[in-house]
Coordinates of C-alpha atoms in Angstrom, one line a residue:
Chain A
M199 CA -3.6 -51.2 63.3
R200 CA -5.2 -54.2 61.8
I201 CA -8.7 -53.4 59.7
K202 CA -11.6 -55.6 60.9
Y203 CA -13.8 -56.5 57.9
N204 CA -17.4 -56.8 58.5
Y205 CA -17.7 -59.5 55.7
T206 CA -21.5 -59.6 56.1
F207 CA -22.1 -55.9 55.3
I208 CA -19.6 -56.4 52.3
Y209 CA -21.8 -59.4 51.0
I210 CA -24.9 -57.7 51.2
A211 CA -24.1 -54.3 49.9
S212 CA -22.3 -56.3 46.8
G213 CA -25.4 -58.6 46.5
L214 CA -27.7 -55.2 46.5
F215 CA -25.6 -53.4 44.0
F216 CA -25.5 -56.5 41.5
L217 CA -29.2 -56.5 42.2
I218 CA -29.8 -52.9 41.4
L219 CA -27.5 -53.4 38.5
C220 CA -29.5 -56.4 37.1
L221 CA -32.7 -54.4 37.6
A222 CA -31.3 -51.7 35.7
L223 CA -30.2 -53.9 32.7
I224 CA -33.8 -55.7 33.0
L225 CA -35.8 -52.4 32.6
T226 CA -33.4 -51.1 29.7
C227 CA -33.8 -54.4 27.9
F228 CA -37.5 -54.7 28.6
S229 CA -38.2 -50.8 28.3
P230 CA -39.8 -49.8 24.8
K231 CA -37.2 -48.6 22.3
P232 CA -37.5 -44.6 21.9
P233 CA -38.7 -43.7 18.6
Y234 CA -35.6 -41.5 17.6
T235 CA -35.1 -43.0 14.3
S236 CA -38.6 -42.4 13.4
I237 CA -38.9 -38.7 14.8
A238 CA -35.6 -37.8 13.2
G239 CA -36.9 -39.5 9.8
A240 CA -40.1 -37.5 10.1
R241 CA -38.1 -34.3 10.6
E242 CA -36.0 -34.8 7.6
A243 CA -38.8 -35.8 5.4
I244 CA -40.6 -32.5 6.0
A245 CA -37.2 -30.6 5.5
A246 CA -36.7 -32.6 2.1
S247 CA -40.4 -31.7 1.5
R248 CA -39.7 -28.0 2.0
Y249 CA -36.9 -27.9 -0.2
K250 CA -39.4 -29.2 -2.6
K251 CA -41.4 -26.1 -1.7
T252 CA -44.5 -27.6 -0.1
N253 CA -44.5 -24.8 2.4
K254 CA -45.3 -22.7 -0.6
Y255 CA -47.4 -24.7 -3.0
L256 CA -49.3 -26.8 -0.3
P257 CA -49.4 -24.5 2.6
A258 CA -52.3 -26.2 4.5
E259 CA -51.1 -29.6 3.7
Y260 CA -47.3 -28.7 5.1
A261 CA -48.8 -27.0 8.2
R262 CA -50.5 -30.5 9.0
L263 CA -47.1 -32.1 8.6
I264 CA -45.7 -29.6 11.0
E265 CA -48.7 -29.8 13.3
T266 CA -48.7 -33.9 13.2
Y267 CA -44.8 -33.7 14.2
D268 CA -45.2 -31.2 17.0
S269 CA -47.9 -33.4 18.1
A270 CA -45.6 -36.3 18.1
M271 CA -43.0 -34.6 20.1
I272 CA -45.6 -33.6 22.7
K273 CA -46.5 -37.3 23.1
W274 CA -43.0 -38.6 23.4
K275 CA -42.4 -36.0 25.9
C276 CA -45.6 -37.1 27.8
E277 CA -44.8 -41.0 27.4
N278 CA -41.3 -40.1 28.8
E279 CA -42.7 -38.7 31.8
K280 CA -44.2 -42.2 32.5
F281 CA -42.3 -45.2 34.5
L282 CA -39.9 -46.6 32.2
L283 CA -41.9 -50.0 31.5
K284 CA -45.3 -48.5 31.2
R285 CA -44.2 -46.0 28.2
N286 CA -45.7 -46.9 24.9
Y287 CA -44.2 -45.2 21.5
A288 CA -46.3 -47.2 19.2
E289 CA -48.4 -44.4 18.3
I290 CA -45.4 -41.8 18.0
K291 CA -43.9 -44.1 15.7
N292 CA -47.1 -44.3 13.6
M293 CA -47.5 -40.9 13.4
A294 CA -43.8 -40.3 12.1
D295 CA -44.2 -43.0 9.7
T296 CA -47.4 -41.2 8.4
I297 CA -45.5 -37.9 8.2
I298 CA -42.7 -39.7 6.2
V299 CA -45.1 -41.3 3.7
S300 CA -47.3 -37.9 3.7
A301 CA -44.1 -35.7 3.2
E302 CA -42.9 -37.8 0.2
A303 CA -46.5 -37.8 -1.4
L304 CA -46.4 -33.8 -0.9
S305 CA -43.1 -33.4 -2.3
K306 CA -44.1 -35.2 -5.3
K307 CA -47.1 -33.3 -5.6
A308 CA -45.5 -30.0 -4.9
V309 CA -42.6 -31.0 -7.7
T310 CA -45.6 -31.3 -10.2
I311 CA -47.4 -28.0 -9.3
G312 CA -44.0 -26.3 -9.5
N313 CA -43.4 -27.5 -12.8
N314 CA -46.9 -26.9 -13.9
L315 CA -46.6 -23.5 -12.1
D316 CA -43.5 -22.6 -13.9
S317 CA -44.7 -23.6 -17.1
L318 CA -48.2 -21.8 -16.3
L319 CA -46.4 -18.6 -15.2
R320 CA -44.2 -18.6 -18.4
N321 CA -47.3 -19.1 -20.2
E322 CA -49.1 -16.3 -18.5
F323 CA -45.8 -14.1 -18.9
K324 CA -46.1 -14.6 -22.7
T325 CA -49.8 -13.7 -22.9
I326 CA -49.7 -10.6 -20.5
E327 CA -46.7 -9.7 -22.4
E328 CA -48.6 -9.9 -25.8
H329 CA -51.3 -8.1 -24.4
I330 CA -49.3 -5.3 -23.3
S331 CA -47.2 -5.5 -26.7
R332 CA -50.7 -5.3 -28.5
Y333 CA -51.8 -2.5 -26.2
D334 CA -48.8 -0.4 -26.6
T335 CA -48.6 -0.8 -30.2
I336 CA -52.1 -0.4 -31.2
F337 CA -53.9 1.3 -28.5
S338 CA -51.2 3.9 -27.0
I339 CA -51.2 5.7 -30.4
I340 CA -55.1 6.3 -30.1
P341 CA -56.8 8.4 -27.7
V342 CA -58.9 5.5 -25.8
P343 CA -60.7 6.6 -22.9
A344 CA -59.0 7.9 -19.8
E345 CA -60.5 5.2 -17.6
L346 CA -58.9 2.8 -20.2
T347 CA -55.4 4.0 -19.7
E348 CA -56.0 4.0 -16.2
K349 CA -57.1 0.1 -16.0
Y350 CA -54.4 -0.8 -18.3
T351 CA -51.7 1.2 -16.1
R352 CA -52.9 -0.6 -12.9
G353 CA -52.6 -4.0 -14.9
K354 CA -49.1 -3.4 -16.2
L355 CA -48.2 -2.6 -12.6
F356 CA -49.5 -5.7 -11.2
Y357 CA -47.6 -7.4 -14.1
L358 CA -44.3 -5.6 -13.0
E359 CA -44.9 -6.9 -9.4
G360 CA -45.5 -10.2 -10.5
R361 CA -42.5 -10.3 -12.6
S362 CA -40.4 -8.9 -9.6
A363 CA -41.9 -11.8 -7.5
F364 CA -40.9 -14.1 -10.1
V365 CA -37.2 -13.2 -10.2
N366 CA -37.6 -13.9 -6.2
N367 CA -38.6 -17.2 -6.8
E368 CA -41.8 -16.1 -5.2
L369 CA -43.8 -18.4 -7.8
S370 CA -47.3 -18.4 -5.9
R371 CA -47.1 -14.6 -5.5
A372 CA -46.0 -14.0 -9.0
F373 CA -48.9 -16.4 -10.4
E374 CA -51.3 -14.0 -7.9
K375 CA -50.0 -10.8 -9.4
L376 CA -50.1 -12.3 -12.8
Q377 CA -53.4 -13.6 -12.6
Q378 CA -54.6 -9.9 -11.3
A379 CA -52.7 -8.3 -14.3
S380 CA -54.0 -10.7 -16.9
K381 CA -57.6 -10.3 -15.9
I382 CA -57.3 -6.3 -15.8
C383 CA -55.2 -6.2 -18.9
R384 CA -57.6 -8.5 -20.8
E385 CA -60.6 -6.2 -19.7
A386 CA -58.6 -3.0 -20.8
T387 CA -57.7 -4.6 -24.3
S388 CA -61.2 -6.1 -24.7
K389 CA -62.6 -2.6 -24.0
A390 CA -60.1 -0.6 -26.2
K391 CA -61.0 -3.1 -29.2
E392 CA -64.7 -2.6 -28.6
Y393 CA -64.0 1.1 -28.9
L394 CA -62.0 0.8 -32.1
V395 CA -64.6 -1.4 -34.0
S396 CA -67.2 0.7 -32.9
Y397 CA -65.6 3.7 -34.3
F398 CA -64.8 1.6 -37.6
D399 CA -68.8 1.1 -37.8
Q400 CA -68.5 4.0 -40.0
Y401 CA -65.8 2.8 -42.6
D402 CA -68.6 2.1 -45.4
N403 CA -69.4 5.8 -44.9
W404 CA -66.0 7.0 -45.1
V405 CA -65.3 4.7 -48.4
K406 CA -68.3 6.4 -49.8
L407 CA -67.4 9.8 -49.0
V408 CA -63.7 9.2 -50.5
D409 CA -65.0 7.4 -53.6
D410 CA -67.6 10.3 -54.4
A411 CA -65.0 13.1 -54.0
L412 CA -62.2 11.3 -56.4
K413 CA -65.1 10.6 -58.9
T414 CA -65.9 14.3 -59.1
S415 CA -62.2 15.3 -58.8
A416 CA -61.7 13.1 -62.0
R417 CA -64.7 14.4 -63.5
R418 CA -64.0 17.9 -62.9
K419 CA -60.1 17.6 -63.5
N420 CA -59.4 19.4 -59.9
Y421 CA -57.8 19.1 -56.8
V422 CA -59.3 17.1 -53.9
I423 CA -57.4 16.8 -50.2
I424 CA -58.2 13.5 -48.3
V425 CA -57.4 13.4 -44.7
D426 CA -56.8 9.8 -43.3
K427 CA -56.6 10.2 -39.5
F428 CA -55.5 6.5 -38.9
A429 CA -52.5 6.8 -41.8
R430 CA -51.7 10.2 -39.9
N431 CA -51.5 11.7 -43.4
C432 CA -52.7 14.2 -46.2
Q433 CA -53.3 13.1 -49.4
V434 CA -53.6 15.5 -52.3
Y435 CA -55.3 14.2 -55.5
F436 CA -55.8 15.6 -59.0
S437 CA -58.2 14.4 -61.3
G438 CA -58.7 11.5 -58.8
K439 CA -55.2 10.4 -59.2
L440 CA -52.7 11.0 -56.1
K441 CA -50.2 13.2 -56.5
Y442 CA -48.8 13.7 -53.0
T443 CA -49.0 12.1 -49.6
F444 CA -47.9 14.1 -46.7
E445 CA -47.7 13.4 -42.9
A446 CA -50.4 15.1 -40.8
E447 CA -50.7 15.8 -37.4
L448 CA -54.1 15.9 -35.6
G449 CA -55.8 16.9 -32.5
P450 CA -54.9 14.6 -29.5
R451 CA -58.8 13.4 -29.1
W452 CA -58.6 12.8 -33.0
I453 CA -60.8 9.5 -32.9
G454 CA -64.6 10.1 -33.7
D455 CA -66.3 13.2 -35.0
K456 CA -65.9 16.9 -33.6
R457 CA -69.0 17.2 -31.3
H458 CA -68.2 20.7 -29.8
K459 CA -65.6 23.4 -29.2
G460 CA -62.3 22.3 -26.9
D461 CA -63.0 18.7 -27.6
N462 CA -59.7 18.7 -29.5
A463 CA -61.3 16.3 -32.0
T464 CA -60.7 16.6 -35.8
P465 CA -64.1 16.9 -37.7
E466 CA -64.8 13.9 -40.2
G467 CA -67.0 14.5 -43.0
K468 CA -67.0 16.5 -46.5
Y469 CA -65.6 20.1 -46.5
Q470 CA -64.1 22.7 -48.8
V471 CA -61.5 25.4 -48.4
I472 CA -63.3 28.6 -47.6
K473 CA -60.4 30.8 -47.2
K474 CA -56.5 30.8 -47.7
L475 CA -54.5 32.7 -45.0
G476 CA -51.0 33.7 -45.5
P477 CA -47.9 33.9 -43.5
K478 CA -49.1 37.1 -41.5
Q479 CA -53.0 36.1 -41.5
T480 CA -52.4 32.9 -39.2
K481 CA -49.9 31.8 -36.5
Y482 CA -49.2 28.7 -37.8
Y483 CA -47.3 29.4 -41.1
K484 CA -49.9 29.3 -43.8
A485 CA -53.2 28.0 -43.5
L486 CA -56.5 26.6 -45.6
L487 CA -59.5 27.4 -43.5
I488 CA -62.3 24.8 -43.8
N489 CA -66.0 25.0 -43.5
Y490 CA -66.6 23.4 -40.4
P491 CA -69.2 23.3 -39.1
N492 CA -71.0 22.5 -42.2
E493 CA -74.9 21.9 -42.4
E494 CA -74.4 18.1 -41.1
D495 CA -72.5 19.2 -38.3
R496 CA -74.7 21.7 -37.3
K497 CA -77.6 19.2 -37.3
R498 CA -75.9 16.7 -35.4
F499 CA -74.8 19.5 -32.8
S500 CA -78.6 20.5 -32.4
D501 CA -79.6 16.9 -31.9
E502 CA -77.1 16.4 -29.3
I503 CA -78.1 19.6 -27.8
Q504 CA -82.0 18.4 -27.9
N505 CA -81.3 14.7 -26.9
G506 CA -79.2 16.1 -23.7
S507 CA -76.0 14.5 -25.0
L508 CA -74.4 17.9 -25.0
P509 CA -74.9 20.8 -22.3
V510 CA -77.0 23.7 -23.8
N511 CA -74.6 26.2 -23.6
S512 CA -72.3 24.0 -25.6
D513 CA -70.5 25.7 -28.2
I514 CA -70.0 23.7 -31.8
G515 CA -66.4 25.5 -32.3
G516 CA -65.3 26.5 -35.5
L517 CA -61.8 27.7 -37.3
I518 CA -60.8 24.1 -38.3
E519 CA -57.6 24.5 -40.7
I520 CA -55.1 22.6 -42.6
H521 CA -51.9 24.6 -41.6
G522 CA -48.0 24.6 -40.9
D523 CA -46.0 24.0 -37.7
G524 CA -46.5 20.5 -38.0
G525 CA -43.8 17.7 -38.0
K526 CA -43.8 17.7 -34.0
G527 CA -44.2 13.9 -34.1
F528 CA -47.4 13.8 -32.0
H529 CA -51.0 14.8 -32.3
W530 CA -51.2 18.4 -30.5
T531 CA -53.5 20.7 -32.2
N532 CA -57.0 21.5 -31.3
G533 CA -58.8 19.8 -34.2
C534 CA -56.9 21.3 -36.9
I535 CA -54.7 19.5 -39.4
A536 CA -50.9 20.4 -39.1
L537 CA -48.5 19.9 -41.9
K538 CA -44.7 20.2 -42.1
N539 CA -44.1 24.0 -43.5
R540 CA -42.4 22.9 -46.7
N541 CA -45.6 20.4 -47.2
M542 CA -48.0 23.1 -46.5
D543 CA -46.3 25.3 -49.1
N544 CA -46.9 22.7 -51.6
V545 CA -50.6 22.3 -50.6
F546 CA -50.8 26.1 -50.3
R547 CA -49.9 26.5 -53.6
M548 CA -52.0 23.7 -55.7
V549 CA -55.1 24.3 -53.7
S550 CA -57.5 27.1 -54.2
V551 CA -60.8 28.4 -52.1
G552 CA -63.3 25.9 -52.8
T553 CA -61.3 22.8 -53.0
P554 CA -62.8 19.7 -51.6
V555 CA -61.5 18.2 -48.3
V556 CA -62.6 15.0 -47.0
I557 CA -61.6 13.9 -43.5
V558 CA -62.1 10.4 -42.5
G559 CA -61.0 8.0 -39.7
S560 CA -59.2 5.5 -42.3
T561 CA -59.3 4.6 -46.0
K562 CA -58.1 1.1 -44.9
K563 CA -60.2 -1.6 -43.6
L564 CA -59.7 -2.1 -39.5
T565 CA -58.5 -5.6 -40.5
E566 CA -55.8 -4.5 -42.9
L567 CA -54.6 -1.8 -40.0
F568 CA -54.7 -4.2 -36.9
N569 CA -54.8 -7.9 -36.2
L570 CA -56.9 -7.6 -33.1
E571 CA -57.6 -11.3 -32.6
Chain B
M40 CA -29.0 -49.9 62.6
K41 CA -25.8 -48.2 61.2
K42 CA -25.7 -51.1 58.6
I43 CA -29.0 -51.0 57.5
F44 CA -28.7 -47.4 56.9
G45 CA -25.6 -47.7 55.3
L46 CA -27.1 -50.3 53.0
G47 CA -29.8 -47.9 52.3
L48 CA -27.6 -45.1 51.3
L49 CA -25.4 -47.4 48.9
A50 CA -28.8 -48.5 47.3
L51 CA -30.2 -45.0 46.7
G52 CA -26.7 -43.8 45.5
L53 CA -26.6 -46.8 42.9
A54 CA -30.1 -46.1 42.0
V55 CA -29.3 -42.2 41.5
M56 CA -25.9 -43.1 39.6
L57 CA -27.9 -45.4 37.3
S58 CA -31.2 -43.5 36.2
G59 CA -30.4 -40.0 36.4
C60 CA -26.4 -39.4 35.3
G61 CA -27.7 -36.7 33.3
K62 CA -29.5 -33.3 34.2
L63 CA -32.1 -32.0 31.7
P64 CA -30.6 -29.1 30.1
Q65 CA -33.8 -26.9 30.6
A66 CA -31.5 -24.0 30.9
D67 CA -29.8 -24.3 27.4
I68 CA -33.4 -25.4 25.7
D69 CA -35.2 -22.2 27.1
A70 CA -31.8 -20.2 26.1
A71 CA -31.7 -21.7 22.5
T72 CA -35.6 -21.2 21.9
A73 CA -35.3 -17.6 23.2
A74 CA -32.5 -17.1 20.7
I75 CA -34.9 -18.2 18.1
D76 CA -37.7 -16.2 19.1
S77 CA -35.1 -13.2 19.1
A78 CA -34.2 -14.0 15.6
K79 CA -37.9 -14.1 14.3
M80 CA -38.7 -11.0 16.0
A81 CA -35.9 -9.4 14.1
G82 CA -37.5 -10.8 10.9
A83 CA -34.9 -13.8 10.3
N84 CA -38.1 -15.6 9.0
V85 CA -38.8 -13.2 6.2
Y86 CA -35.3 -11.7 5.4
I87 CA -33.2 -14.9 5.9
A88 CA -35.9 -17.4 5.7
E89 CA -33.7 -20.5 4.8
E90 CA -31.2 -19.8 7.1
F91 CA -33.8 -19.6 9.9
V92 CA -35.7 -22.5 9.2
A93 CA -32.2 -24.4 9.1
I94 CA -31.8 -23.0 12.5
E95 CA -35.2 -24.0 13.9
D96 CA -34.5 -27.4 12.2
S97 CA -31.3 -27.9 14.1
L98 CA -33.3 -27.0 17.6
K99 CA -36.0 -29.7 16.6
S100 CA -33.0 -31.9 16.4
A101 CA -31.7 -31.2 19.6
I102 CA -34.7 -31.5 21.4
E103 CA -35.6 -35.0 19.8
K104 CA -32.0 -36.2 20.9
I105 CA -33.0 -34.8 24.7
E106 CA -36.1 -36.8 24.5
Q107 CA -34.3 -39.9 23.2
Q108 CA -31.9 -39.3 26.2
K109 CA -35.0 -39.0 28.4
S110 CA -36.3 -42.2 27.1
K111 CA -33.1 -44.1 28.3
M112 CA -32.2 -45.5 31.6
F113 CA -28.8 -44.2 31.2
K114 CA -29.0 -40.5 30.5
N115 CA -26.5 -38.5 28.5
F116 CA -27.3 -34.9 27.3
A117 CA -23.9 -33.8 26.3
E118 CA -24.6 -34.0 22.6
P119 CA -27.9 -32.2 22.4
V120 CA -26.3 -29.6 25.1
K121 CA -23.6 -29.0 22.6
Q122 CA -26.0 -28.4 19.6
L123 CA -28.4 -26.2 21.8
Q124 CA -25.5 -24.1 22.5
E125 CA -24.6 -24.3 18.7
V126 CA -28.4 -23.1 18.1
K127 CA -28.3 -20.3 20.3
M128 CA -25.2 -18.9 18.8
L129 CA -26.4 -19.4 15.1
A130 CA -29.7 -17.7 15.9
A131 CA -27.8 -14.4 17.6
E132 CA -26.2 -14.5 14.2
A133 CA -29.2 -14.8 12.7
T134 CA -30.7 -12.1 14.6
K135 CA -28.2 -9.6 13.4
K136 CA -27.9 -10.9 10.1
A137 CA -31.9 -10.0 9.7
A138 CA -31.7 -6.8 11.3
T139 CA -29.0 -5.8 8.7
V140 CA -30.9 -7.3 5.9
K141 CA -34.0 -5.7 7.3
E142 CA -32.5 -2.2 7.6
Q143 CA -31.1 -2.8 3.9
V144 CA -34.3 -3.4 2.4
K145 CA -36.2 -0.7 4.5
Q146 CA -33.6 1.8 3.2
E147 CA -34.2 0.7 -0.3
V148 CA -38.1 0.8 0.3
Q149 CA -37.5 4.2 1.8
S150 CA -35.3 5.6 -1.1
A151 CA -37.6 4.2 -3.6
L152 CA -40.7 5.6 -1.9
G153 CA -38.8 9.0 -2.0
E154 CA -37.5 8.8 -5.6
V155 CA -41.2 7.7 -7.1
T156 CA -42.9 10.5 -5.2
T157 CA -40.2 12.8 -6.3
M158 CA -40.9 11.6 -9.9
V159 CA -44.2 11.8 -9.8
A160 CA -43.7 15.3 -8.6
E161 CA -41.5 16.1 -11.3
N162 CA -43.8 14.5 -14.1
K163 CA -46.8 16.5 -12.6
D164 CA -44.4 19.6 -13.0
L165 CA -43.5 18.4 -16.7
I166 CA -47.1 18.2 -17.4
T167 CA -47.7 21.7 -16.0
K168 CA -44.9 23.4 -17.9
A169 CA -45.7 21.6 -21.1
P170 CA -47.0 24.3 -23.6
K171 CA -50.7 24.8 -22.8
G172 CA -53.6 25.9 -25.1
K173 CA -53.6 24.5 -28.3
E174 CA -50.5 22.2 -28.0
G175 CA -50.5 19.1 -26.2
K176 CA -52.7 19.8 -23.0
A177 CA -55.0 16.9 -23.7
A178 CA -52.0 14.7 -25.4
L179 CA -51.0 14.5 -21.8
E180 CA -54.2 13.5 -19.9
A181 CA -53.4 9.8 -20.4
M182 CA -49.9 10.6 -18.5
Q183 CA -52.1 12.2 -15.7
S184 CA -54.4 9.2 -15.5
E185 CA -51.2 7.1 -15.4
L186 CA -49.7 9.0 -12.6
G187 CA -53.0 8.7 -10.7
V188 CA -52.7 5.0 -10.7
I189 CA -48.8 5.3 -9.6
E190 CA -49.7 7.4 -6.7
T191 CA -52.2 4.9 -5.5
S192 CA -49.5 2.3 -5.7
V193 CA -47.2 4.5 -4.0
A194 CA -49.7 5.3 -1.0
E195 CA -50.3 1.4 -0.7
A196 CA -46.3 0.8 -0.8
T197 CA -46.4 3.2 2.2
T198 CA -48.9 1.9 4.1
L199 CA -47.3 -1.5 3.7
F200 CA -43.8 0.4 4.6
D201 CA -45.5 1.4 7.7
S202 CA -46.8 -1.6 8.7
G203 CA -43.1 -3.3 8.6
E204 CA -44.2 -5.3 5.5
F205 CA -40.8 -4.2 3.7
M206 CA -40.4 -7.2 1.3
T207 CA -44.0 -6.3 -0.3
A208 CA -43.6 -2.8 -0.3
K209 CA -40.4 -3.1 -2.2
E210 CA -42.1 -5.2 -4.9
K211 CA -44.9 -2.7 -5.0
I212 CA -42.7 0.2 -4.8
M213 CA -40.0 -0.8 -7.5
A214 CA -43.0 -1.9 -10.1
A215 CA -44.5 1.9 -9.6
K216 CA -41.0 3.1 -9.8
E217 CA -40.4 1.2 -13.3
K218 CA -43.6 2.8 -14.5
A219 CA -42.6 6.4 -13.3
V220 CA -39.2 6.2 -15.3
S221 CA -41.2 5.3 -18.4
I222 CA -43.5 8.0 -18.1
N223 CA -40.7 10.6 -17.2
T224 CA -38.7 9.3 -20.2
E225 CA -41.9 9.6 -22.5
L226 CA -42.5 13.1 -21.2
K227 CA -39.2 14.5 -21.6
D228 CA -39.0 12.9 -25.3
A229 CA -42.1 14.6 -26.0
I230 CA -41.3 17.9 -24.7
A231 CA -37.8 17.6 -26.4
K232 CA -39.3 16.8 -29.8
Y233 CA -41.8 19.9 -29.2
T234 CA -39.1 22.3 -28.4
R235 CA -36.8 21.3 -31.2
K236 CA -39.5 22.5 -33.6

């Protein structure tokens, strides 16, 4: 069977095909170029800036970059909805170019901040560690008020949290924690320092008490016991000359004068031995009972009751001794002075009733003991 | 009439062939986006943050490629579709990984919370067992005050834990643990020194 070709139809169809093809080619040629390279470049620039931690150091600026990128993408989608020749990607390209420029600038800024923050953090660590070390060496051996210990502990916890954040490369959080730690530790150290300085206001009086006692000992050729609280020792002088120095343990609240019964403080001032107690007369091996409270103590106690510093039902306390059973390594008595038994034997042998006992905060200046600067 | 109809069909077919070869892979976009949302819900943005951001970037890149194709006369979505499927797979893996890491951190914090609580109780017990009266009672005041601070820290860490902020809770509880251990050691040393005498 012979096929009949309808040449007119074939000509028209071919013509239409080429027409549509040409139209498609014209549309492709004349349609605006999609902003793919710019947008992809912008995304890569954001990723590169994130690598420089812009999201951590400059979160607001980083968020703006993301926002601009998202807006550009939305605009691109909207433009793609339009007829091919009506699309305009100029604004999108501009936005993408702005992102690239901003991301690069932010990256540089973040690197600077990162370097600064790193060195800032290292300095901050150094400062806080110095504070902690100073506090631990000076104030941990001194019975500072409980609120200071609490403050210092809080600061130390912030420091530990900051250290943990630093290890996890969370520098911003580490910085935040260290700033909190620094503020609290500085306050605690400063208050503890004030407390110590105020205690040493009595230094001149202590020096005078010791000098007078030594001069009297030299003149009368007798023994005198000097208890230096800060040096944690008990010095035995004869004729104004140092014979022995023994380690001593005091009450836990040994800073400051004894004010009342139960304050665990060791009194300060000039006293004398009023009774020698042998092994069966005391539960602390051997003891030398001193005349606390003396006249001065009674007057101060009475003044404190009158001015309301102490409750009216307060008790001044008593039975302060230099006794044995010491050598525990920490201050544990109720205000007495505890010596090791073998040292107590020596003191007990040398000392008689009436021997002066001078108890002072320190025989050295505060600046000789600690560097508080 | 037949000829005109035939020509019309041909023209339409050509137009469709030239302008709309590729179909928009909306289902793949939705699946990849949903997979990323699931990963985020599992905490991937917190526990495996870098990985998560890389997957998000990959999704963005795929969507850019889709828009690029949409901008063209002749569309071909094969490459972005392949990328979207990879994103979906990676996001599913990230969901599992994040859940595992989150669980590990959770367990770690839970265990540390228990340890610190026990240690605080032990420290309190050591304080009460320490010689009373004349020996050492007041010396332990400072430690008691430190324990109070640790207890506050434990309470804060517990609140963070309960609200699902395991990483921050971990930081806090680990610091409290370090301090509690140092107090415990200090306390035991002091008691040992005392009992030796």
